[in-house]
mmCIF file of C-alpha atoms and ligand atoms in Angstrom:
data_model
loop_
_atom_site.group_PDB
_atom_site.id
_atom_site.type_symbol
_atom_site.label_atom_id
_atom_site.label_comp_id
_atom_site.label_asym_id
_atom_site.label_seq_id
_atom_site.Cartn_x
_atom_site.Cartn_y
_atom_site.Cartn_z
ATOM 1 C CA UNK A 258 10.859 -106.303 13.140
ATOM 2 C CA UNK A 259 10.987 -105.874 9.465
ATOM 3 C CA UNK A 260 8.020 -106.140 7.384
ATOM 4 C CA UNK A 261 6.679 -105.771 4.003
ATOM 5 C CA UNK A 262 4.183 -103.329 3.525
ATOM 6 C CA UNK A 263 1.876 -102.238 0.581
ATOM 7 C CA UNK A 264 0.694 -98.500 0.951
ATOM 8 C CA UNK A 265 -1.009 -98.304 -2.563
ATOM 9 C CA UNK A 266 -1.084 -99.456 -6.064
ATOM 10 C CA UNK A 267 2.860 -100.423 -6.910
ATOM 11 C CA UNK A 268 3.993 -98.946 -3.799
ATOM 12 C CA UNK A 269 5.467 -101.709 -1.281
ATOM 13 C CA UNK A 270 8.348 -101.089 0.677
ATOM 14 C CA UNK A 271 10.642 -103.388 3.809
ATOM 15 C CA UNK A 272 9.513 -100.881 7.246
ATOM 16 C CA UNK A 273 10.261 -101.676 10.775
ATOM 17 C CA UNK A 274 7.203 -102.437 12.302
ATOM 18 C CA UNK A 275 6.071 -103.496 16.056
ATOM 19 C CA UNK A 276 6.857 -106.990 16.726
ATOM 20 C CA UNK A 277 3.426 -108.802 17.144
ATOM 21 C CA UNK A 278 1.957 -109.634 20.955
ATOM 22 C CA UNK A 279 0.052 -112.738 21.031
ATOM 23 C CA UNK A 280 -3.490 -112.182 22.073
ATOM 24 C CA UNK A 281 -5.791 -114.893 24.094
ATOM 25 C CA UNK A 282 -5.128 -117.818 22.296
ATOM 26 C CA UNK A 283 -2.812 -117.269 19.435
ATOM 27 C CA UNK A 284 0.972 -117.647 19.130
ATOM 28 C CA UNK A 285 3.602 -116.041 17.640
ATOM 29 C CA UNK A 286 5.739 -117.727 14.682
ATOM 30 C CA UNK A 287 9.354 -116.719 13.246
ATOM 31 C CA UNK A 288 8.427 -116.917 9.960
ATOM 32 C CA UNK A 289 10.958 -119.525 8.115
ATOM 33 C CA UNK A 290 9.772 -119.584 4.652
ATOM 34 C CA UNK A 291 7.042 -117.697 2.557
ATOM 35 C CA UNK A 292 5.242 -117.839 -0.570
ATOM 36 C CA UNK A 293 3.581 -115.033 -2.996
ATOM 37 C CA UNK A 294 0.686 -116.121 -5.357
ATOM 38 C CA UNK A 295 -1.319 -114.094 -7.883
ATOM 39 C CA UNK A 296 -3.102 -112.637 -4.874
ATOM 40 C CA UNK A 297 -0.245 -111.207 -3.572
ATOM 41 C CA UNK A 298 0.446 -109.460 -6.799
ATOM 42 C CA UNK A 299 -3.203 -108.255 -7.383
ATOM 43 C CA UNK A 300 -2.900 -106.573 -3.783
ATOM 44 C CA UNK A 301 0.263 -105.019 -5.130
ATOM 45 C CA UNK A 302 -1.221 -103.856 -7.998
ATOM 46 C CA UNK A 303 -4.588 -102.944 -6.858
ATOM 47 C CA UNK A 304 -6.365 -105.186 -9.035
ATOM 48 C CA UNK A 305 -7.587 -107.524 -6.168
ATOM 49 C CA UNK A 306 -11.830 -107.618 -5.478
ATOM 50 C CA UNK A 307 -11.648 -107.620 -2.166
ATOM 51 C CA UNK A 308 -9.940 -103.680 -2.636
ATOM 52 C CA UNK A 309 -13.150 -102.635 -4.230
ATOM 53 C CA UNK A 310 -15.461 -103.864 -2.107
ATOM 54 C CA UNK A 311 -14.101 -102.772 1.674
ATOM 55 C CA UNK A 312 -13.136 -106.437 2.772
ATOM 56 C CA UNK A 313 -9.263 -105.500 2.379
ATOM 57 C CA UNK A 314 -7.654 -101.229 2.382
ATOM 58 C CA UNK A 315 -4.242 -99.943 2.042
ATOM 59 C CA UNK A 316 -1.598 -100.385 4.260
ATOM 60 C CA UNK A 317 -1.683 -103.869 3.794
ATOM 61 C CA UNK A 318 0.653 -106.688 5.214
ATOM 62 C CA UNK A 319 0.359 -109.712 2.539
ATOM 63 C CA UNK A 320 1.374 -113.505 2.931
ATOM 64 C CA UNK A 321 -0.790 -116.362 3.501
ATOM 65 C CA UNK A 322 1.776 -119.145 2.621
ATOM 66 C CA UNK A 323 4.168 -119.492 5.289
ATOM 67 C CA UNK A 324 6.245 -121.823 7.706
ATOM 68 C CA UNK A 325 8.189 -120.990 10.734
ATOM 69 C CA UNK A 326 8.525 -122.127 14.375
ATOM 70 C CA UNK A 327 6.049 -120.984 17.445
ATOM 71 C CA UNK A 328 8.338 -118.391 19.785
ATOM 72 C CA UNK A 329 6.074 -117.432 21.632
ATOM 73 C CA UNK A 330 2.692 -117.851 23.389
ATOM 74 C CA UNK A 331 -0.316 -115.808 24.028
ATOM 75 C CA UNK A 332 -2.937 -116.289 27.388
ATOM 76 C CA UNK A 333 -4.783 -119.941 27.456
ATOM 77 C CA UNK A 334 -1.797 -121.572 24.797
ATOM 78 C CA UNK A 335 -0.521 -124.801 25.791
ATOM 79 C CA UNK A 336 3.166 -124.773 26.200
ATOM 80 C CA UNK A 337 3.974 -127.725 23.935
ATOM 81 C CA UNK A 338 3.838 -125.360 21.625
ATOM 82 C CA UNK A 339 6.466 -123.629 21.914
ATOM 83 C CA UNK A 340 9.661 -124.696 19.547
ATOM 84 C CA UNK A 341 6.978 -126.171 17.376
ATOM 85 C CA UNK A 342 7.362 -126.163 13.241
ATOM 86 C CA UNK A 343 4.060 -125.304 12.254
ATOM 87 C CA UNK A 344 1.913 -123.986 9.363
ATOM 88 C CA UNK A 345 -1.295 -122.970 9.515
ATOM 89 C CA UNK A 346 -5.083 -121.945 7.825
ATOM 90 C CA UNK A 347 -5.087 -118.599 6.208
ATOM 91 C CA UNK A 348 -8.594 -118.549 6.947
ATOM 92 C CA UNK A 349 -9.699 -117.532 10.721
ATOM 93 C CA UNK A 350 -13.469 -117.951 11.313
ATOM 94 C CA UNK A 351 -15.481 -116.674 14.717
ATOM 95 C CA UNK A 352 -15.575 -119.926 15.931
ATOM 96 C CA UNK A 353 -19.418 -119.322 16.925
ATOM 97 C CA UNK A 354 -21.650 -118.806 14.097
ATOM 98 C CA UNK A 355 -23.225 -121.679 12.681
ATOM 99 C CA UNK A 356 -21.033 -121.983 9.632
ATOM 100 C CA UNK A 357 -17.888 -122.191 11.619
ATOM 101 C CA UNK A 358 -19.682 -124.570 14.171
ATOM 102 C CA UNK A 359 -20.643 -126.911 11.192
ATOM 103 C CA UNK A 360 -17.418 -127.245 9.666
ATOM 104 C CA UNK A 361 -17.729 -124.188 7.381
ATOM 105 C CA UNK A 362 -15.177 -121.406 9.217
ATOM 106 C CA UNK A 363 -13.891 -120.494 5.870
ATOM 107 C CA UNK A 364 -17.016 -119.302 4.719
ATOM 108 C CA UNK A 365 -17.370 -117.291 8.308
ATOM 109 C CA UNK A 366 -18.769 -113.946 7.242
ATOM 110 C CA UNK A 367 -16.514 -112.603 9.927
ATOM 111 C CA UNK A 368 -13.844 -114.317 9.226
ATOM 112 C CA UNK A 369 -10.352 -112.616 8.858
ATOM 113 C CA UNK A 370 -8.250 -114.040 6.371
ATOM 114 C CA UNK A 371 -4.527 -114.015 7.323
ATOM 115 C CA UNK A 372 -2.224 -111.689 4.762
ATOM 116 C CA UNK A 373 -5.779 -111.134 2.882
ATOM 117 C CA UNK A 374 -8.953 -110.191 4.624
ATOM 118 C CA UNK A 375 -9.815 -107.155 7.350
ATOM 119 C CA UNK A 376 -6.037 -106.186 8.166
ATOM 120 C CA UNK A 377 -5.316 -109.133 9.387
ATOM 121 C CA UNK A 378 -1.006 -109.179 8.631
ATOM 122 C CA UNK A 379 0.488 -111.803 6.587
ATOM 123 C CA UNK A 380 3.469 -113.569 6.842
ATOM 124 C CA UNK A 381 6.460 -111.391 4.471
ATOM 125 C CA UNK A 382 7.348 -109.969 8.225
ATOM 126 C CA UNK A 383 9.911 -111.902 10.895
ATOM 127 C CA UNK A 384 7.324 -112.565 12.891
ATOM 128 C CA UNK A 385 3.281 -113.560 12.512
ATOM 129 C CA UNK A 386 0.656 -113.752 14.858
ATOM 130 C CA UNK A 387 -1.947 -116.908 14.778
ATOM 131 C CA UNK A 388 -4.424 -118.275 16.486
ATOM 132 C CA UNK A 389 -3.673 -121.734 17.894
ATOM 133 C CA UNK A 390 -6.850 -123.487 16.181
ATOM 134 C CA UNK A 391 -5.492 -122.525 12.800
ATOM 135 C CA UNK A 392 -2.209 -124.257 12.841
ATOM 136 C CA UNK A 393 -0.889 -127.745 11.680
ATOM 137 C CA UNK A 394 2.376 -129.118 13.082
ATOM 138 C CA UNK A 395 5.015 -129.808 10.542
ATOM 139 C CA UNK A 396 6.956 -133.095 10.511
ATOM 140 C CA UNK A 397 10.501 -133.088 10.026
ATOM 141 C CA UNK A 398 10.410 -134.150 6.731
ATOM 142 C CA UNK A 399 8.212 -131.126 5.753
ATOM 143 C CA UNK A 400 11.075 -128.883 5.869
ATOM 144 C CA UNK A 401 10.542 -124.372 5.199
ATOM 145 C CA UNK A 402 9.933 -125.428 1.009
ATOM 146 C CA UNK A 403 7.666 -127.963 1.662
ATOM 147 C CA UNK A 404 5.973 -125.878 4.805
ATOM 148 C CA UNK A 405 5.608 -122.988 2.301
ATOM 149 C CA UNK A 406 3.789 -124.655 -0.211
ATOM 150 C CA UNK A 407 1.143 -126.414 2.110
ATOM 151 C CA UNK A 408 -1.322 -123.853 1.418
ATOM 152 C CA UNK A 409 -1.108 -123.657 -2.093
ATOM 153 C CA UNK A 410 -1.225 -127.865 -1.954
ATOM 154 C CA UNK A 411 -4.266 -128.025 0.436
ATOM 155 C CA UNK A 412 -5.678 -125.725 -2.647
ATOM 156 C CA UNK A 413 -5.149 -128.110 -5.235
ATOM 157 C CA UNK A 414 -5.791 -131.036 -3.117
ATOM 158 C CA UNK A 415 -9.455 -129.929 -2.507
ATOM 159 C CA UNK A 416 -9.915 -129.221 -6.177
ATOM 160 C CA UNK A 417 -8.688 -132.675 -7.049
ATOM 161 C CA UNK A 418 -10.704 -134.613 -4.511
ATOM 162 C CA UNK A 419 -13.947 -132.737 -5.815
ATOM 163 C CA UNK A 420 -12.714 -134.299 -9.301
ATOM 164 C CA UNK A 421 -12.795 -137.770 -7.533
ATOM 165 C CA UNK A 422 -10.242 -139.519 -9.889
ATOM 166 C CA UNK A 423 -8.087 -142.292 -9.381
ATOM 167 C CA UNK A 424 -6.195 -144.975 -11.157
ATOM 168 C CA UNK A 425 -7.892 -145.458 -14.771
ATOM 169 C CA UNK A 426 -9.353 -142.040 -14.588
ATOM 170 C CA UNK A 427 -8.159 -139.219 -17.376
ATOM 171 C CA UNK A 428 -8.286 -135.458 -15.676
ATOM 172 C CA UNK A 429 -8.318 -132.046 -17.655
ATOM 173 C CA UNK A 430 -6.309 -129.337 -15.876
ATOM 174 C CA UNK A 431 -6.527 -125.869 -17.470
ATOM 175 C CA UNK A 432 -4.336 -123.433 -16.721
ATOM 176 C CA UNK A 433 -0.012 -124.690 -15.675
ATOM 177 C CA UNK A 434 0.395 -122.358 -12.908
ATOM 178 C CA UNK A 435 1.254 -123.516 -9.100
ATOM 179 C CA UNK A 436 -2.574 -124.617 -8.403
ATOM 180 C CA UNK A 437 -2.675 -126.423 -11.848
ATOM 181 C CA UNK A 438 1.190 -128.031 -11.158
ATOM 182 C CA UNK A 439 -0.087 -129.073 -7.626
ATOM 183 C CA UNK A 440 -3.116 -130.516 -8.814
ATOM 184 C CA UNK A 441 -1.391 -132.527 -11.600
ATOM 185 C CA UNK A 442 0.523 -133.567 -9.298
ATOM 186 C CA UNK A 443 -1.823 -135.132 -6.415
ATOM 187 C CA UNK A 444 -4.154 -136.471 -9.379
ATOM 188 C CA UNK A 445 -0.961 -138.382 -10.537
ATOM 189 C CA UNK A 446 0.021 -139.330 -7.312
ATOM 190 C CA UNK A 447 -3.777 -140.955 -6.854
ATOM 191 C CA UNK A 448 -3.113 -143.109 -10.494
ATOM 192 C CA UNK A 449 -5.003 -140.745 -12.457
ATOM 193 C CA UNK A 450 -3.939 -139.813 -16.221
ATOM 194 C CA UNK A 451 -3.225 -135.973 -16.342
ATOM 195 C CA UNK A 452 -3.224 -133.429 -18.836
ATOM 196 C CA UNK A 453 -2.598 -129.631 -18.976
ATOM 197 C CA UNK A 454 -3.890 -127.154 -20.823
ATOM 198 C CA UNK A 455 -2.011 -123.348 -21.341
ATOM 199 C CA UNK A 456 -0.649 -121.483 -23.616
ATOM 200 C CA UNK A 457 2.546 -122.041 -22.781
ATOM 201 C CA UNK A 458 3.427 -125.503 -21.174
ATOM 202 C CA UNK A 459 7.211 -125.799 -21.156
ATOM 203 C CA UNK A 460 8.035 -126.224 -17.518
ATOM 204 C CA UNK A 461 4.962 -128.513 -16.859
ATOM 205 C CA UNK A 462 6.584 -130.350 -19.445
ATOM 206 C CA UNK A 463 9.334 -130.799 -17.735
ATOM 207 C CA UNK A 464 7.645 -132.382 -15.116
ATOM 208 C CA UNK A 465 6.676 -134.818 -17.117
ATOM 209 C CA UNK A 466 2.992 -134.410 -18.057
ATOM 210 C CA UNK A 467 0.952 -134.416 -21.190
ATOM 211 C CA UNK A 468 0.637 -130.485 -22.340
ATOM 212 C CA UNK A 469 -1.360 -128.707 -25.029
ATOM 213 C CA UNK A 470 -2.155 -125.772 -26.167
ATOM 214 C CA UNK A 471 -5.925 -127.305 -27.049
ATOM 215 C CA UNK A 472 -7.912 -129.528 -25.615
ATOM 216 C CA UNK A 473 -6.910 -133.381 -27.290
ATOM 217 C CA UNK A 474 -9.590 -135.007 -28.292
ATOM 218 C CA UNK A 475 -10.114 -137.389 -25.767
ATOM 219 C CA UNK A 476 -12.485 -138.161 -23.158
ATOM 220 C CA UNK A 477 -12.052 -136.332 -20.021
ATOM 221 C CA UNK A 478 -13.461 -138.049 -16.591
ATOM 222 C CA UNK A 479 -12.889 -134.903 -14.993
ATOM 223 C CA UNK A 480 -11.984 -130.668 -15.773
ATOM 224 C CA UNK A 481 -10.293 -128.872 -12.988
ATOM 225 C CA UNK A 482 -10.181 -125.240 -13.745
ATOM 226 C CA UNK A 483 -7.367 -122.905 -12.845
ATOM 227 C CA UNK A 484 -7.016 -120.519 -14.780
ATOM 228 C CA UNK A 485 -7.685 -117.133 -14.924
ATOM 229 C CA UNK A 486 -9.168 -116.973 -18.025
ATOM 230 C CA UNK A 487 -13.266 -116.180 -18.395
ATOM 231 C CA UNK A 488 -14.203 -118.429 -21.307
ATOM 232 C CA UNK A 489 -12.330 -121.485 -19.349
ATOM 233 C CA UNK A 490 -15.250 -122.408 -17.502
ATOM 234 C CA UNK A 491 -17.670 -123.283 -20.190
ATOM 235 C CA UNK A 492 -15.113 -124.923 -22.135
ATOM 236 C CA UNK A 493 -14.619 -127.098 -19.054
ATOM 237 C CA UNK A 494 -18.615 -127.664 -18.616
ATOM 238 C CA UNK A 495 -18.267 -128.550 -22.568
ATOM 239 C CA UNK A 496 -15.733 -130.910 -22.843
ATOM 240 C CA UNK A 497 -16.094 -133.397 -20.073
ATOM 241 C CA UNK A 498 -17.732 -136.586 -20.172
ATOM 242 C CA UNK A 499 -21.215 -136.759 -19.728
ATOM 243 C CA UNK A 500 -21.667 -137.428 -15.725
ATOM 244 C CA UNK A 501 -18.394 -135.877 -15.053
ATOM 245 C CA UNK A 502 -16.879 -133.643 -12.173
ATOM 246 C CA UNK A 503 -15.926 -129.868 -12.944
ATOM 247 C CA UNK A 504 -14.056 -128.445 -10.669
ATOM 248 C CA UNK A 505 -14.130 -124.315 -10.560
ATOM 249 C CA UNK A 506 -10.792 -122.686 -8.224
ATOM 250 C CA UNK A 507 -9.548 -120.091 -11.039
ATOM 251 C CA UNK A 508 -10.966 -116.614 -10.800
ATOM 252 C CA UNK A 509 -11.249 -114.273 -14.124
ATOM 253 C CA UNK A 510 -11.234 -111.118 -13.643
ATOM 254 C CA UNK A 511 -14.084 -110.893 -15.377
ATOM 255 C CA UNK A 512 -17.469 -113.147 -15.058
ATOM 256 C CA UNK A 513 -16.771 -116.638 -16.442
ATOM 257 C CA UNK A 514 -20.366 -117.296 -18.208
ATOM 258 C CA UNK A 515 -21.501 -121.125 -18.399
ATOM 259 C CA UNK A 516 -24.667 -122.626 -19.812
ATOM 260 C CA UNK A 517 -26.361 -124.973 -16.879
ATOM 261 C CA UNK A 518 -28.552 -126.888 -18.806
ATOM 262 C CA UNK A 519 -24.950 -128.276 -20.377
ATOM 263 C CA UNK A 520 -24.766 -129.018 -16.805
ATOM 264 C CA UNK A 521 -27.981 -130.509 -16.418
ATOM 265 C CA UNK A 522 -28.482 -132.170 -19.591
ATOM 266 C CA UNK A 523 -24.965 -133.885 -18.804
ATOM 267 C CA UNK A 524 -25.621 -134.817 -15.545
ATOM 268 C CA UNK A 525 -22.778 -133.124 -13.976
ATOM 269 C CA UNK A 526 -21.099 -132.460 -10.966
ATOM 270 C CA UNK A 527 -19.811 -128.801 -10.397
ATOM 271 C CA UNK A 528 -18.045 -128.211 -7.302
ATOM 272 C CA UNK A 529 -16.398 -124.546 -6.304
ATOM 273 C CA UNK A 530 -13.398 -124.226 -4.312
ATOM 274 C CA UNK A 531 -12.210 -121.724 -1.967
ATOM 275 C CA UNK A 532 -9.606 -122.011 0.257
ATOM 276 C CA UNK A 533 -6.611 -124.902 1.298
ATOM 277 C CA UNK A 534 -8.545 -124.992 4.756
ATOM 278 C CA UNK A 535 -9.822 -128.847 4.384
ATOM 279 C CA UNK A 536 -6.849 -129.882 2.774
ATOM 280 C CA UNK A 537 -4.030 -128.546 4.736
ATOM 281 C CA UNK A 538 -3.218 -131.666 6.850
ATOM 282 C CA UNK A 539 -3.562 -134.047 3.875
ATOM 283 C CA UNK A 540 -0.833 -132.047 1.768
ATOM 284 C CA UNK A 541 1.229 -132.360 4.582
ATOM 285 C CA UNK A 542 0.475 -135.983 4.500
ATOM 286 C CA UNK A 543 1.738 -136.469 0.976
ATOM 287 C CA UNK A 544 4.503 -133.969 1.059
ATOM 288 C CA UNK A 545 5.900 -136.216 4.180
ATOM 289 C CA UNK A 546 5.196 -139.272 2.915
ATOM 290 C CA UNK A 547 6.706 -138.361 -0.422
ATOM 291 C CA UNK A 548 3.851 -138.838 -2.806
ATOM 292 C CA UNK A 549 4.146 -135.657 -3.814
ATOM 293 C CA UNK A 550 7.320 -133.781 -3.995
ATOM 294 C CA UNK A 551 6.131 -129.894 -4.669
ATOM 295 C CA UNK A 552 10.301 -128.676 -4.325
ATOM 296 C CA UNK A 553 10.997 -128.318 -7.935
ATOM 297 C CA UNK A 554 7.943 -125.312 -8.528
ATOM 298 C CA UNK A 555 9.891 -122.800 -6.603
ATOM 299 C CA UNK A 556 12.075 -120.965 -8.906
ATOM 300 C CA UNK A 557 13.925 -118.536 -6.522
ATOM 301 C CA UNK A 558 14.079 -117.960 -2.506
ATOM 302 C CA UNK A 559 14.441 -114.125 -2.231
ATOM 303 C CA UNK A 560 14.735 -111.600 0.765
ATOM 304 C CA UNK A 561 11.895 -108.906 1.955
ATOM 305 C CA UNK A 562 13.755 -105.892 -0.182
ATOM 306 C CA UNK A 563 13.230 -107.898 -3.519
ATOM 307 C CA UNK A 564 9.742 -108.478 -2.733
ATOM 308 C CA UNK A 565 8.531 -105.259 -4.974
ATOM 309 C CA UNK A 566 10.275 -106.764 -7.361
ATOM 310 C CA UNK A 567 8.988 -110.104 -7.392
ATOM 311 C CA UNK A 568 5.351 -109.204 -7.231
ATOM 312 C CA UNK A 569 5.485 -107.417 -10.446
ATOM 313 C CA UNK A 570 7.916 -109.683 -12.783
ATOM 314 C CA UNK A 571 5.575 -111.575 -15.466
ATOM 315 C CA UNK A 572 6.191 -115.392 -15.366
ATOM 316 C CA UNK A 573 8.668 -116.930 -17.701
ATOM 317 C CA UNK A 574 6.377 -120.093 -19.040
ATOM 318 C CA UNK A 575 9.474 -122.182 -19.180
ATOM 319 C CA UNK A 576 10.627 -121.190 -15.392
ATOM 320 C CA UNK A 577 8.861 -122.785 -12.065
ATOM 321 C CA UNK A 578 6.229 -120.572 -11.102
ATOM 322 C CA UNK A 579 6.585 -119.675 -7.452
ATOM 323 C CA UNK A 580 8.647 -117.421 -5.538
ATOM 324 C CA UNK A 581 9.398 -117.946 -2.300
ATOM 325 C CA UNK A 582 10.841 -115.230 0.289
ATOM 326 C CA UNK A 583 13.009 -115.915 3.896
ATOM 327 C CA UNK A 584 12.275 -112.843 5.983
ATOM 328 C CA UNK A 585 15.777 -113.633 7.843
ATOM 329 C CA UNK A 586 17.546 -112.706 4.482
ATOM 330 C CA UNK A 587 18.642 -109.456 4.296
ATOM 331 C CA UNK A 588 21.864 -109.560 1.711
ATOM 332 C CA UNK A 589 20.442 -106.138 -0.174
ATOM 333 C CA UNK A 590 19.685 -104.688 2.566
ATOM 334 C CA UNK A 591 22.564 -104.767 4.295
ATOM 335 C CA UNK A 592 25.127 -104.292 1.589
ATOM 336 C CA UNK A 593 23.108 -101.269 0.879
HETATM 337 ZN ZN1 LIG B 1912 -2.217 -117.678 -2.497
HETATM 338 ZN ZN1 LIG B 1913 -18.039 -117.795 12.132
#
């Protein structure tokens, strides 16, 4: 099957690969629709942590936001499976330690992380393996866009439940890209007031919500961060209301230094968030029901041999901000 495969820094190429074999337990999906992220393009770049520190090495096999349909089945896996439109966790925990018996697999020390962590492949291939306790069933109305962008949503919909507003509530979101977007989104979709803060707004402006380019002077319930920018973080701390939420899911890549005793002093509740793993099935919720339509943040569906390409193109401000890729599209390659 054809796959995309980063060998180093800037150096990704489409390569014929084994098809996966499902193990015990896991399935095998014909990957419909995928999704790159800033991730993705620190892999390709070699800018990404987890390249420094052993948890991720060259070859790599990226993408962690994907749809497709279950084709086949490994040893112990139901057959109702099969045929199935699923999604699924990027995150894969032992399933025995006490953090992943407690509710906490994404935080599994051992945990692989699919397209990210340990060599686990991702999803820019035909064909991905999974383990069945990782994936969520797609309805019909949650079609390969939507599918794609359930792990990205189940991002943002864990950073704006930690921000706990609602109708009559006024939310801070720093930082327009897809987690911002999806998080203005939900927190309009649950009656809050949203605002976004970047330094360039125009296509969240086209989606209708209140941009600047510094914070307005107005009382803020709750600050999600999701940016990448260091000095973010403390501004958030700073300019909520005293006994507000802060929510932290952007990573600088560079410490983001913040006072606590602002913290303390304003009696506030910081929450951290890593992963879409407890929000998955209520994205999927909201993208079915049609609370939140995600469709219009995907600027372009590409094929595997523009990948490269993709991964290192700067963002155009005024454009949508994600890419997404259909492994089953191979126009360039074939008329090459
Ligand atoms: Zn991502
Ligand atoms: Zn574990």
């Amino acid at each position: 099957m054809r796959a995309f495969v980063i060998t180093g820094p800037f150096q990704g190429e489409v390569v014929d690969v084994e098809p996966p074999v499902p193990g015990p337990g896991e399935v095998i999906v014909r990957v419909e629709r995928a999704g790159i992220c800033g991730t993705d393009a620190e892999f390709f770049t070699g800018e990404m942590a987890y390249l420094h520190d052993g948890q991720a090495r060259y070859p790599l096999r990226i993408g962690h936001e994907w749809c497709g349909v279950v084709t086949a089945l490994g040893a112990g896996v139901s057959r109702e499976w099969l045929g199935r439109r699923v999604t699924g966790d990027t995150m894969l925990g032992c399933q025995t330690c006490h953090r992943c018996l407690s509710g906490r697999q994404h935080l599994c020390a051992d945990r692989f992380e699919i397209g990210i962590r340990y060599g686990r492949p991702g999803a820019l291939a035909e064909f991905l393996p999974v383990p069945v306790f990782a994936l969520h069933v797609l309805p019909d109305e949650v079609g390969p866009t939507l599918g794609a962008l359930v792990e990205p949503g189940g991002n943002a919909l864990r950073a704006v439940r930690a921000a706990q507003v609602g109708a009559g509530d006024r939310l801070l979101i720093l930082g327009p890209g897809t987690i911002g977007l999806l998080a203005a989104m939900f927190a309009a979709a649950e009656g809050a007031e949203v605002h976004l803060l970047g330094l360039s707004t125009g296509f969240a402006r086209s989606l209708g919500f209140a941009c600047h380019t510094e914070v307005p002077d107005l009382p803020f319930d709750a600050v999600i961060d999701a940016s990448n920018a260091a000095r973010l973080p403390a501004l958030a701390v700073e300019r909520v209301e005293p006994g507000g939420r802060v929510v932290f899911i952007g990573l600088a890549g560079e410490p983001s230094l913040v006072d606590t005793r602002v913290i303390a002093l304003k009696d506030l509740r910081v929450t951290g968030v890593l992963s879409a793993s407890g929000g998955l099935a209520g994205a999927i919720e909201r993208y079915a029901s049609g609370a939140v339509d995600p469709a219009p943040l995907v600027a372009a569906t590409i094929g595997l041999d523009d990948v490269a390409g993709a991964l290192t193109a700067g963002r155009d401000p005024d454009q949508p901000p994600k890419i997404h890729i259909d492994p089953s599209d191979q126009t360039d390659w074939e008329s090459t």
